[in-house]
């Protein structure tokens, strides 16, 4: 259903007695049930719920949430929102559901109110174990039918309108994926109040709620009106031909909720408040239908074992639209709306101004006033009844940030989203992963403390190695408790690692997310690697291989290498292959050092090398100087890694490729020169051979730029070779002297770069060698003029002047 | 639509007179003092739309509506508007149309250059008269700014950052006190309600004559971005080259013409440093490759085809124009262009004749 289907006219009650449908107390002296239909994470609803509860003074609060979470409500007084209820399936931790709570969530307000007034709280939705079992069953059925699951809808178990969100498929989630600026139009059942607001022409449902609903009536009447509107919407949705997935679950869920309401009535509670998504309000309103059909529906539901607990949460995670965020794009703004009652806009801008001043930006009160005025004016132009978030943000950018996008983004991150971090008191049941991590840390005598601490590990000791493995596994899990102080990749061949340890509070949240991968650090790390490898490209895969080796996860390494092999087969880009070959060979070489020999690694390294070899010549054809030089550099790096393979037969293929490149007439100069040099350094060709090639390249038939590239490539491996080989130097020297004048200007920058990159000592050695060479050849000729003693020749008339001055300075006099 | 067909380039209020009249006739929302249209109608004029009586308003600015809304809302407060952006992002264009829609005229204009003197911002004197009669109201030559203050109009200041700092600061009193003192006569000109300033400045020129913070504070800033999507840019180029072509008696290209798409593809790829499919990295040239340049490449191509070719625009008609737009610095950009031709253009399907044409032009 689309938002345009929402009836915009006056809402007609569907039953003759509106009171029965709208949650208004039934007019007799029996127990009273008030249904407060809310917008999940809506600050307006939150405030209304708090006010309504104060007014109603219920003896029990029923809340939409997993029924098995009841025992956890005792921890509410110690919790600091944002927090989330996390339910993990014991046998399959990747099957998890989150119910995030912010301070401005109506559900949280209900929990807090009940805790403060010592009133019992019941969660009345299906238990998490049942939801998980239903989801699993549905996914199995889908898999059997081979119907691609619609990610958006199957992502939320138990009906799309639940305020829970889950990650049935960890690999589908993109961590760090930011919520889009404008959330996609939600369906009516997902956000019925948003749909109503949209129908009324409002894009900000919160402000609409504020304008239309809250400021007009007392909170109880508000909920009655909402229930009425929802009844009409539901009526409308029934005619909708498209049956959204989870419809079946919705029936189950509402049946379960009704049963819970009946149970509370049976217990003899006189005043019952039910807080649930607005969509469900009409279904739960008294008088309830007969209980028998509901009981029949709920009989024999499947159930799996789950573990529920509270975990700390962050506002940034609330803002995430995908995965297990709450999809609240602006938690900071919502929180402001929730806590501030008047002068909402000016107070907001005062906060923005203060934050910008904190960054040393000149923001005066005048700026703040202008921003507020612009926001109001924008709201008028856009026809908003009151200032909405997009007015506020546009005004922030134009009036406070000088139109700067980066700064506006910063304001969004810091204030609109916010940097709030919740906390959970000690004593709350810990996640299995958390327990495992703490046990491992204790065993390795490490403390999870906030103060940073440096640690040097000796990998030859068992303790050092075990700690290193733990740190690398946590890195793979995105729980950066330990951060390397030096690049671990580079030092993978050594016995030493340096780390900085710091357990920051955010890590609890990261750990809660990592818990989706598994119940132990090893298991979770394995799963995390597997998930990351699924869509990774070749460079990312090779990094993963190295990380996996460092983290000692042999179980997953084999599969990972299979992926590398497969990807390498499809990689069309020689550069990518060359870049990948180096770390793989290095990993192969050093896997022994770290005590993790892997036979497959050698195989993959070999096949990748063969693949890269075959691609070099075609890739080098037709390149310009810069990209050819880049390719040559990569070839040289790969060659350095190949040297680590010792006497492996595959190296022959590599050498053959280098020979082909070196002998190729139509390649750019740089790779040819570089390959020649690599062959020379590896003693695969003789210096005489090189001299011959050099003189061929430097003869008239080759373009000067190619020649310069050749020399640059050849000398990129160090210049001493020409200092020690008079033949090479001679060829070079002759060439330089015969380059025609205008061509010289062309190649001079390249030559300057070539020789300028050498250390001074090398340059001096080449200079000396040149002088000696010239001496041997006698005076004249192309080389620099030299004196009889082999030193530089002195041009007497020209030197006379400076000589006289020098003498004068030295006190000699004439 | 054009009231005076002999003009090479009619002002916005001349070219779109009928649209403005239709908007004004059907505009029932409150108008700020001295405004010819309500703010909402101004937004409609810029973004286009259909009026209740069926009059179609052509879009003048193709891009984010919210930017135009911020600009109009700014003018509705008494803050001045600063349009910032790279060269060729339609700053002047938007400023002209805003002035035309708000005040009914876009002709009050100060062109900022390094030689702009205070006379252009405040007032000057008719020296013959000054010497003959002494300082008098009659000897005073008002600047466009002064005229706008008197007549409750919007004045445009182009390239604000090119104006020397001391002249820029003459604006501070005008923008904060809304008055322009004339000490020689012992009088002042107070701005009538409806006066405002639209200034444009170039992002790349930042630091030439950076605005003082006192002046900056008087402006709300709207940054006009390069077109966000390929289709958006194609639309802009199509629309603008058609408008330019009409005044030059050139045939109009159909929307989404192959060559327009080609030009936009080349410009976007070189500008962003990667091909549209994101597969290949491309070295960007030194020029900014603005949409305005793309428009002129297309217009030139149409002119070439009409006057020297067979009338239908083809790859050879745009090749030279593109070369000129890309290669600004003969040394570096030529290599960039040739690399782009070899690595991207040559292999692209259906681009064979374009490749050949470019190779021929590049020599």
Tab-separated table of N, CA and C in Angstrom, chain B residues 212-331:
chain	number	residue	atom	x	y	z
B	212	UNK	N	35.579	40.016	4.600
B	212	UNK	CA	35.842	40.204	6.026
B	212	UNK	C	34.716	39.517	6.798
B	213	UNK	N	35.038	39.096	8.020
B	213	UNK	CA	34.008	38.352	8.758
B	213	UNK	C	32.809	39.247	9.043
B	214	UNK	N	33.049	40.566	9.163
B	214	UNK	CA	31.926	41.475	9.410
B	214	UNK	C	30.959	41.467	8.231
B	215	UNK	N	31.517	41.397	7.028
B	215	UNK	CA	30.667	41.398	5.844
B	215	UNK	C	30.027	40.027	5.656
B	216	UNK	N	30.838	39.003	5.862
B	216	UNK	CA	30.390	37.627	5.674
B	216	UNK	C	29.141	37.354	6.516
B	217	UNK	N	29.160	37.940	7.708
B	217	UNK	CA	28.083	37.719	8.658
B	217	UNK	C	26.755	38.252	8.134
B	218	UNK	N	26.825	39.191	7.194
B	218	UNK	CA	25.580	39.784	6.668
B	218	UNK	C	24.963	38.942	5.563
B	219	UNK	N	25.672	37.899	5.190
B	219	UNK	CA	25.172	37.066	4.091
B	219	UNK	C	24.754	35.686	4.590
B	220	UNK	N	23.691	35.165	4.027
B	220	UNK	CA	23.441	33.734	4.091
B	220	UNK	C	24.055	33.132	2.838
B	221	UNK	N	24.705	32.021	3.003
B	221	UNK	CA	25.442	31.447	1.881
B	221	UNK	C	24.716	30.241	1.314
B	222	UNK	N	24.563	30.223	0.017
B	222	UNK	CA	24.017	29.037	-0.652
B	222	UNK	C	25.060	28.571	-1.654
B	223	UNK	N	25.507	27.348	-1.515
B	223	UNK	CA	26.499	26.798	-2.438
B	223	UNK	C	25.786	26.056	-3.551
B	224	UNK	N	25.988	26.501	-4.780
B	224	UNK	CA	25.378	25.811	-5.920
B	224	UNK	C	26.341	24.723	-6.375
B	225	UNK	N	25.907	23.477	-6.325
B	225	UNK	CA	26.809	22.380	-6.666
B	225	UNK	C	26.833	22.101	-8.159
B	226	UNK	N	27.796	21.311	-8.572
B	226	UNK	CA	27.765	20.788	-9.938
B	226	UNK	C	26.581	19.843	-10.024
B	227	UNK	N	26.033	19.659	-11.208
B	227	UNK	CA	24.843	18.791	-11.323
B	227	UNK	C	25.109	17.427	-10.688
B	228	UNK	N	24.120	16.965	-9.939
B	228	UNK	CA	24.340	15.765	-9.136
B	228	UNK	C	24.353	14.502	-9.981
B	229	UNK	N	23.471	14.425	-10.948
B	229	UNK	CA	23.383	13.178	-11.697
B	229	UNK	C	23.597	13.428	-13.179
B	230	UNK	N	23.892	12.355	-13.858
B	230	UNK	CA	24.113	12.404	-15.293
B	230	UNK	C	22.881	12.946	-16.008
B	231	UNK	N	21.719	12.409	-15.667
B	231	UNK	CA	20.506	12.814	-16.358
B	231	UNK	C	20.209	14.294	-16.127
B	232	UNK	N	20.473	14.753	-14.899
B	232	UNK	CA	20.229	16.154	-14.579
B	232	UNK	C	21.093	17.042	-15.475
B	233	UNK	N	22.359	16.651	-15.601
B	233	UNK	CA	23.259	17.470	-16.399
B	233	UNK	C	22.861	17.438	-17.874
B	234	UNK	N	22.436	16.273	-18.349
B	234	UNK	CA	21.979	16.183	-19.739
B	234	UNK	C	20.810	17.137	-19.948
B	235	UNK	N	19.921	17.186	-18.955
B	235	UNK	CA	18.760	18.059	-19.089
B	235	UNK	C	19.179	19.523	-19.145
B	236	UNK	N	20.109	19.894	-18.265
B	236	UNK	CA	20.559	21.287	-18.239
B	236	UNK	C	21.176	21.660	-19.585
B	237	UNK	N	22.066	20.782	-20.066
B	237	UNK	CA	22.753	21.089	-21.321
B	237	UNK	C	21.748	21.180	-22.464
B	238	UNK	N	20.807	20.232	-22.521
B	238	UNK	CA	19.798	20.254	-23.578
B	238	UNK	C	19.019	21.570	-23.552
B	239	UNK	N	18.527	21.901	-22.348
B	239	UNK	CA	17.664	23.061	-22.197
B	239	UNK	C	18.390	24.360	-22.546
B	240	UNK	N	19.581	24.504	-21.981
B	240	UNK	CA	20.292	25.760	-22.176
B	240	UNK	C	20.790	25.912	-23.597
B	241	UNK	N	21.269	24.803	-24.192
B	241	UNK	CA	21.778	24.958	-25.555
B	241	UNK	C	20.611	25.247	-26.504
B	242	UNK	N	19.421	24.726	-26.166
B	242	UNK	CA	18.256	25.040	-26.984
B	242	UNK	C	17.925	26.523	-26.880
B	243	UNK	N	17.985	27.058	-25.627
B	243	UNK	CA	17.670	28.474	-25.444
B	243	UNK	C	18.672	29.352	-26.189
B	244	UNK	N	19.955	28.993	-26.050
B	244	UNK	CA	20.983	29.772	-26.738
B	244	UNK	C	20.796	29.661	-28.241
B	245	UNK	N	20.508	28.450	-28.687
B	245	UNK	CA	20.342	28.211	-30.114
B	245	UNK	C	19.214	29.043	-30.696
B	246	UNK	N	18.127	29.184	-29.950
B	246	UNK	CA	16.990	29.951	-30.443
B	246	UNK	C	17.409	31.385	-30.743
B	247	UNK	N	18.173	31.973	-29.824
B	247	UNK	CA	18.537	33.373	-30.055
B	247	UNK	C	19.584	33.496	-31.163
B	248	UNK	N	20.235	32.380	-31.509
B	248	UNK	CA	21.200	32.432	-32.606
B	248	UNK	C	20.620	31.828	-33.885
B	249	UNK	N	19.312	31.593	-33.890
B	249	UNK	CA	18.644	30.998	-35.045
B	249	UNK	C	19.231	29.653	-35.419
B	250	UNK	N	19.570	28.881	-34.437
B	250	UNK	CA	20.103	27.546	-34.707
B	250	UNK	C	19.003	26.532	-34.421
B	251	UNK	N	19.063	25.370	-35.104
B	251	UNK	CA	18.049	24.345	-34.826
B	251	UNK	C	18.198	23.805	-33.401
B	252	UNK	N	17.110	23.307	-32.855
B	252	UNK	CA	17.117	22.792	-31.492
B	252	UNK	C	17.333	21.285	-31.519
B	253	UNK	N	18.178	20.820	-30.611
B	253	UNK	CA	18.410	19.383	-30.523
B	253	UNK	C	17.324	18.755	-29.664
B	254	UNK	N	16.898	17.550	-30.014
B	254	UNK	CA	15.930	16.870	-29.153
B	254	UNK	C	16.568	16.523	-27.813
B	255	UNK	N	15.724	16.430	-26.779
B	255	UNK	CA	16.252	16.121	-25.449
B	255	UNK	C	16.968	14.778	-25.499
B	256	UNK	N	18.061	14.689	-24.788
B	256	UNK	CA	18.767	13.425	-24.693
B	256	UNK	C	19.413	13.001	-25.992
B	257	UNK	N	19.722	13.966	-26.849
B	257	UNK	CA	20.402	13.651	-28.091
B	257	UNK	C	21.722	12.943	-27.795
B	258	UNK	N	22.066	12.050	-28.675
B	258	UNK	CA	23.248	11.212	-28.475
B	258	UNK	C	24.503	12.048	-28.212
B	259	UNK	N	24.676	13.138	-28.998
B	259	UNK	CA	25.909	13.913	-28.839
B	259	UNK	C	25.925	14.682	-27.522
B	260	UNK	N	24.733	15.118	-27.074
B	260	UNK	CA	24.683	15.794	-25.776
B	260	UNK	C	25.083	14.817	-24.688
B	261	UNK	N	24.560	13.616	-24.774
B	261	UNK	CA	24.901	12.606	-23.778
B	261	UNK	C	26.388	12.306	-23.813
B	262	UNK	N	26.941	12.343	-25.009
B	262	UNK	CA	28.360	12.064	-25.131
B	262	UNK	C	29.196	13.153	-24.451
B	263	UNK	N	28.827	14.407	-24.756
B	263	UNK	CA	29.568	15.518	-24.163
B	263	UNK	C	29.475	15.447	-22.640
B	264	UNK	N	28.267	15.224	-22.136
B	264	UNK	CA	28.093	15.185	-20.683
B	264	UNK	C	28.873	14.010	-20.087
B	265	UNK	N	28.865	12.880	-20.785
B	265	UNK	CA	29.617	11.733	-20.293
B	265	UNK	C	31.099	12.092	-20.162
B	266	UNK	N	31.657	12.658	-21.225
B	266	UNK	CA	33.081	13.005	-21.208
B	266	UNK	C	33.366	13.986	-20.067
B	267	UNK	N	32.520	15.008	-19.942
B	267	UNK	CA	32.761	16.025	-18.917
B	267	UNK	C	32.686	15.426	-17.520
B	268	UNK	N	31.670	14.620	-17.295
B	268	UNK	CA	31.499	14.064	-15.938
B	268	UNK	C	32.627	13.102	-15.603
B	269	UNK	N	33.032	12.310	-16.587
B	269	UNK	CA	34.081	11.335	-16.317
B	269	UNK	C	35.399	12.025	-16.006
B	270	UNK	N	35.734	13.035	-16.804
B	270	UNK	CA	37.006	13.713	-16.578
B	270	UNK	C	36.965	14.508	-15.277
B	271	UNK	N	35.813	15.085	-14.977
B	271	UNK	CA	35.684	15.906	-13.774
B	271	UNK	C	35.841	15.045	-12.531
B	272	UNK	N	35.187	13.868	-12.552
B	272	UNK	CA	35.171	13.061	-11.330
B	272	UNK	C	36.369	12.127	-11.250
B	273	UNK	N	37.116	11.998	-12.343
B	273	UNK	CA	38.294	11.136	-12.280
B	273	UNK	C	37.970	9.653	-12.369
B	274	UNK	N	36.788	9.308	-12.819
B	274	UNK	CA	36.462	7.907	-13.005
B	274	UNK	C	35.360	7.785	-14.037
B	275	UNK	N	35.286	6.623	-14.663
B	275	UNK	CA	34.252	6.450	-15.670
B	275	UNK	C	32.904	6.305	-14.984
B	276	UNK	N	31.836	6.518	-15.758
B	276	UNK	CA	30.498	6.517	-15.159
B	276	UNK	C	30.181	5.171	-14.516
B	277	UNK	N	30.704	4.081	-15.074
B	277	UNK	CA	30.430	2.790	-14.462
B	277	UNK	C	31.352	2.537	-13.269
B	278	UNK	N	32.259	3.488	-13.012
B	278	UNK	CA	33.101	3.376	-11.820
B	278	UNK	C	34.227	2.367	-11.959
B	279	UNK	N	34.410	1.810	-13.167
B	279	UNK	CA	35.396	0.727	-13.313
B	279	UNK	C	36.804	1.257	-13.539
B	280	UNK	N	36.916	2.360	-14.257
B	280	UNK	CA	38.232	2.813	-14.670
B	280	UNK	C	38.529	4.186	-14.074
B	281	UNK	N	39.734	4.320	-13.567
B	281	UNK	CA	40.139	5.622	-13.064
B	281	UNK	C	40.641	6.464	-14.228
B	282	UNK	N	40.379	7.760	-14.174
B	282	UNK	CA	40.758	8.675	-15.236
B	282	UNK	C	41.479	9.832	-14.585
B	283	UNK	N	42.503	10.321	-15.240
B	283	UNK	CA	43.173	11.485	-14.661
B	283	UNK	C	42.385	12.747	-14.976
B	284	UNK	N	42.032	13.555	-13.995
B	284	UNK	CA	41.284	14.780	-14.311
B	284	UNK	C	42.208	15.866	-14.838
B	285	UNK	N	41.733	16.661	-15.809
B	285	UNK	CA	42.544	17.757	-16.331
B	285	UNK	C	42.517	18.959	-15.391
B	286	UNK	N	43.252	20.019	-15.769
B	286	UNK	CA	43.395	21.153	-14.859
B	286	UNK	C	42.152	22.040	-14.841
B	287	UNK	N	41.399	22.073	-15.944
B	287	UNK	CA	40.227	22.951	-16.005
B	287	UNK	C	39.095	22.436	-15.141
B	288	UNK	N	38.068	23.288	-14.944
B	288	UNK	CA	36.992	22.864	-14.056
B	288	UNK	C	35.913	22.091	-14.812
B	289	UNK	N	35.898	22.155	-16.126
B	289	UNK	CA	34.933	21.418	-16.947
B	289	UNK	C	33.504	21.619	-16.463
B	290	UNK	N	33.100	22.880	-16.402
B	290	UNK	CA	31.784	23.170	-15.862
B	290	UNK	C	30.698	22.817	-16.869
B	291	UNK	N	29.486	22.791	-16.351
B	291	UNK	CA	28.339	22.544	-17.205
B	291	UNK	C	28.226	23.640	-18.267
B	292	UNK	N	28.577	24.874	-17.874
B	292	UNK	CA	28.505	25.982	-18.814
B	292	UNK	C	29.384	25.707	-20.028
B	293	UNK	N	30.544	25.104	-19.799
B	293	UNK	CA	31.418	24.785	-20.919
B	293	UNK	C	30.814	23.685	-21.787
B	294	UNK	N	30.168	22.729	-21.133
B	294	UNK	CA	29.514	21.659	-21.885
B	294	UNK	C	28.443	22.262	-22.797
B	295	UNK	N	27.716	23.231	-22.244
B	295	UNK	CA	26.671	23.889	-23.039
B	295	UNK	C	27.296	24.558	-24.251
B	296	UNK	N	28.427	25.245	-24.045
B	296	UNK	CA	29.016	25.965	-25.172
B	296	UNK	C	29.595	24.985	-26.189
B	297	UNK	N	30.096	23.843	-25.743
B	297	UNK	CA	30.575	22.831	-26.691
B	297	UNK	C	29.426	22.376	-27.581
B	298	UNK	N	28.288	22.123	-26.953
B	298	UNK	CA	27.140	21.648	-27.729
B	298	UNK	C	26.659	22.736	-28.691
B	299	UNK	N	26.555	23.965	-28.196
B	299	UNK	CA	26.080	25.057	-29.049
B	299	UNK	C	27.015	25.246	-30.237
B	300	UNK	N	28.320	25.214	-29.960
B	300	UNK	CA	29.298	25.334	-31.039
B	300	UNK	C	29.133	24.217	-32.054
B	301	UNK	N	28.901	23.019	-31.518
B	301	UNK	CA	28.737	21.869	-32.403
B	301	UNK	C	27.552	22.060	-33.324
B	302	UNK	N	26.453	22.567	-32.764
B	302	UNK	CA	25.257	22.792	-33.578
B	302	UNK	C	25.551	23.848	-34.644
B	303	UNK	N	26.261	24.902	-34.236
B	303	UNK	CA	26.584	25.967	-35.191
B	303	UNK	C	27.451	25.420	-36.314
B	304	UNK	N	28.451	24.608	-35.941
B	304	UNK	CA	29.335	24.013	-36.950
B	304	UNK	C	28.540	23.170	-37.937
B	305	UNK	N	27.673	22.332	-37.379
B	305	UNK	CA	26.915	21.421	-38.232
B	305	UNK	C	25.978	22.188	-39.150
B	306	UNK	N	25.402	23.276	-38.618
B	306	UNK	CA	24.435	24.035	-39.408
B	306	UNK	C	25.112	24.790	-40.541
B	307	UNK	N	26.212	25.464	-40.209
B	307	UNK	CA	26.815	26.340	-41.201
B	307	UNK	C	27.807	25.642	-42.114
B	308	UNK	N	28.519	24.659	-41.580
B	308	UNK	CA	29.570	24.045	-42.394
B	308	UNK	C	29.316	22.572	-42.672
B	309	UNK	N	28.435	21.950	-41.926
B	309	UNK	CA	28.246	20.514	-42.090
B	309	UNK	C	26.943	20.189	-42.794
B	310	UNK	N	26.452	19.013	-42.552
B	310	UNK	CA	25.238	18.580	-43.230
B	310	UNK	C	23.984	18.904	-42.427
B	311	UNK	N	24.150	19.713	-41.387
B	311	UNK	CA	22.982	20.120	-40.615
B	311	UNK	C	22.731	19.242	-39.417
B	312	UNK	N	23.141	17.982	-39.484
B	312	UNK	CA	22.952	17.093	-38.328
B	312	UNK	C	24.245	17.049	-37.534
B	313	UNK	N	24.128	17.283	-36.239
B	313	UNK	CA	25.325	17.314	-35.414
B	313	UNK	C	25.871	15.897	-35.259
B	314	UNK	N	27.165	15.762	-35.422
B	314	UNK	CA	27.803	14.450	-35.306
B	314	UNK	C	29.061	14.547	-34.472
B	315	UNK	N	29.739	13.431	-34.279
B	315	UNK	CA	30.920	13.417	-33.422
B	315	UNK	C	31.974	14.422	-33.860
B	316	UNK	N	32.150	14.598	-35.188
B	316	UNK	CA	33.214	15.499	-35.640
B	316	UNK	C	32.898	16.949	-35.309
B	317	UNK	N	31.612	17.268	-35.108
B	317	UNK	CA	31.268	18.651	-34.782
B	317	UNK	C	31.591	19.010	-33.340
B	318	UNK	N	31.589	18.022	-32.466
B	318	UNK	CA	31.857	18.348	-31.055
B	318	UNK	C	33.299	18.054	-30.667
B	319	UNK	N	34.010	17.298	-31.497
B	319	UNK	CA	35.361	16.882	-31.117
B	319	UNK	C	36.259	18.086	-30.821
B	320	UNK	N	36.239	19.055	-31.719
B	320	UNK	CA	37.126	20.203	-31.542
B	320	UNK	C	36.748	20.989	-30.292
B	321	UNK	N	35.456	21.150	-30.086
B	321	UNK	CA	34.994	21.895	-28.914
B	321	UNK	C	35.430	21.235	-27.627
B	322	UNK	N	35.300	19.922	-27.582
B	322	UNK	CA	35.693	19.192	-26.373
B	322	UNK	C	37.188	19.337	-26.139
B	323	UNK	N	37.948	19.206	-27.219
B	323	UNK	CA	39.393	19.344	-27.083
B	323	UNK	C	39.730	20.694	-26.452
B	324	UNK	N	39.083	21.750	-26.951
B	324	UNK	CA	39.360	23.082	-26.425
B	324	UNK	C	38.951	23.224	-24.974
B	325	UNK	N	37.860	22.559	-24.583
B	325	UNK	CA	37.392	22.683	-23.204
B	325	UNK	C	38.287	21.898	-22.245
B	326	UNK	N	38.781	20.754	-22.708
B	326	UNK	CA	39.574	19.906	-21.815
B	326	UNK	C	41.006	20.402	-21.712
B	327	UNK	N	41.595	20.698	-22.861
B	327	UNK	CA	43.014	21.035	-22.846
B	327	UNK	C	43.183	22.532	-22.592
B	328	UNK	N	43.335	22.872	-21.333
B	328	UNK	CA	43.532	24.270	-20.955
B	328	UNK	C	45.018	24.542	-20.820
B	329	UNK	N	45.719	23.544	-20.285
B	329	UNK	CA	47.155	23.676	-20.112
B	329	UNK	C	47.781	22.712	-21.115
B	330	UNK	N	48.454	23.264	-22.166
B	330	UNK	CA	48.862	22.422	-23.295
B	330	UNK	C	49.735	21.238	-22.861
B	331	UNK	N	50.571	21.423	-21.870
B	331	UNK	CA	51.486	20.338	-21.514
B	331	UNK	C	50.750	19.188	-20.829
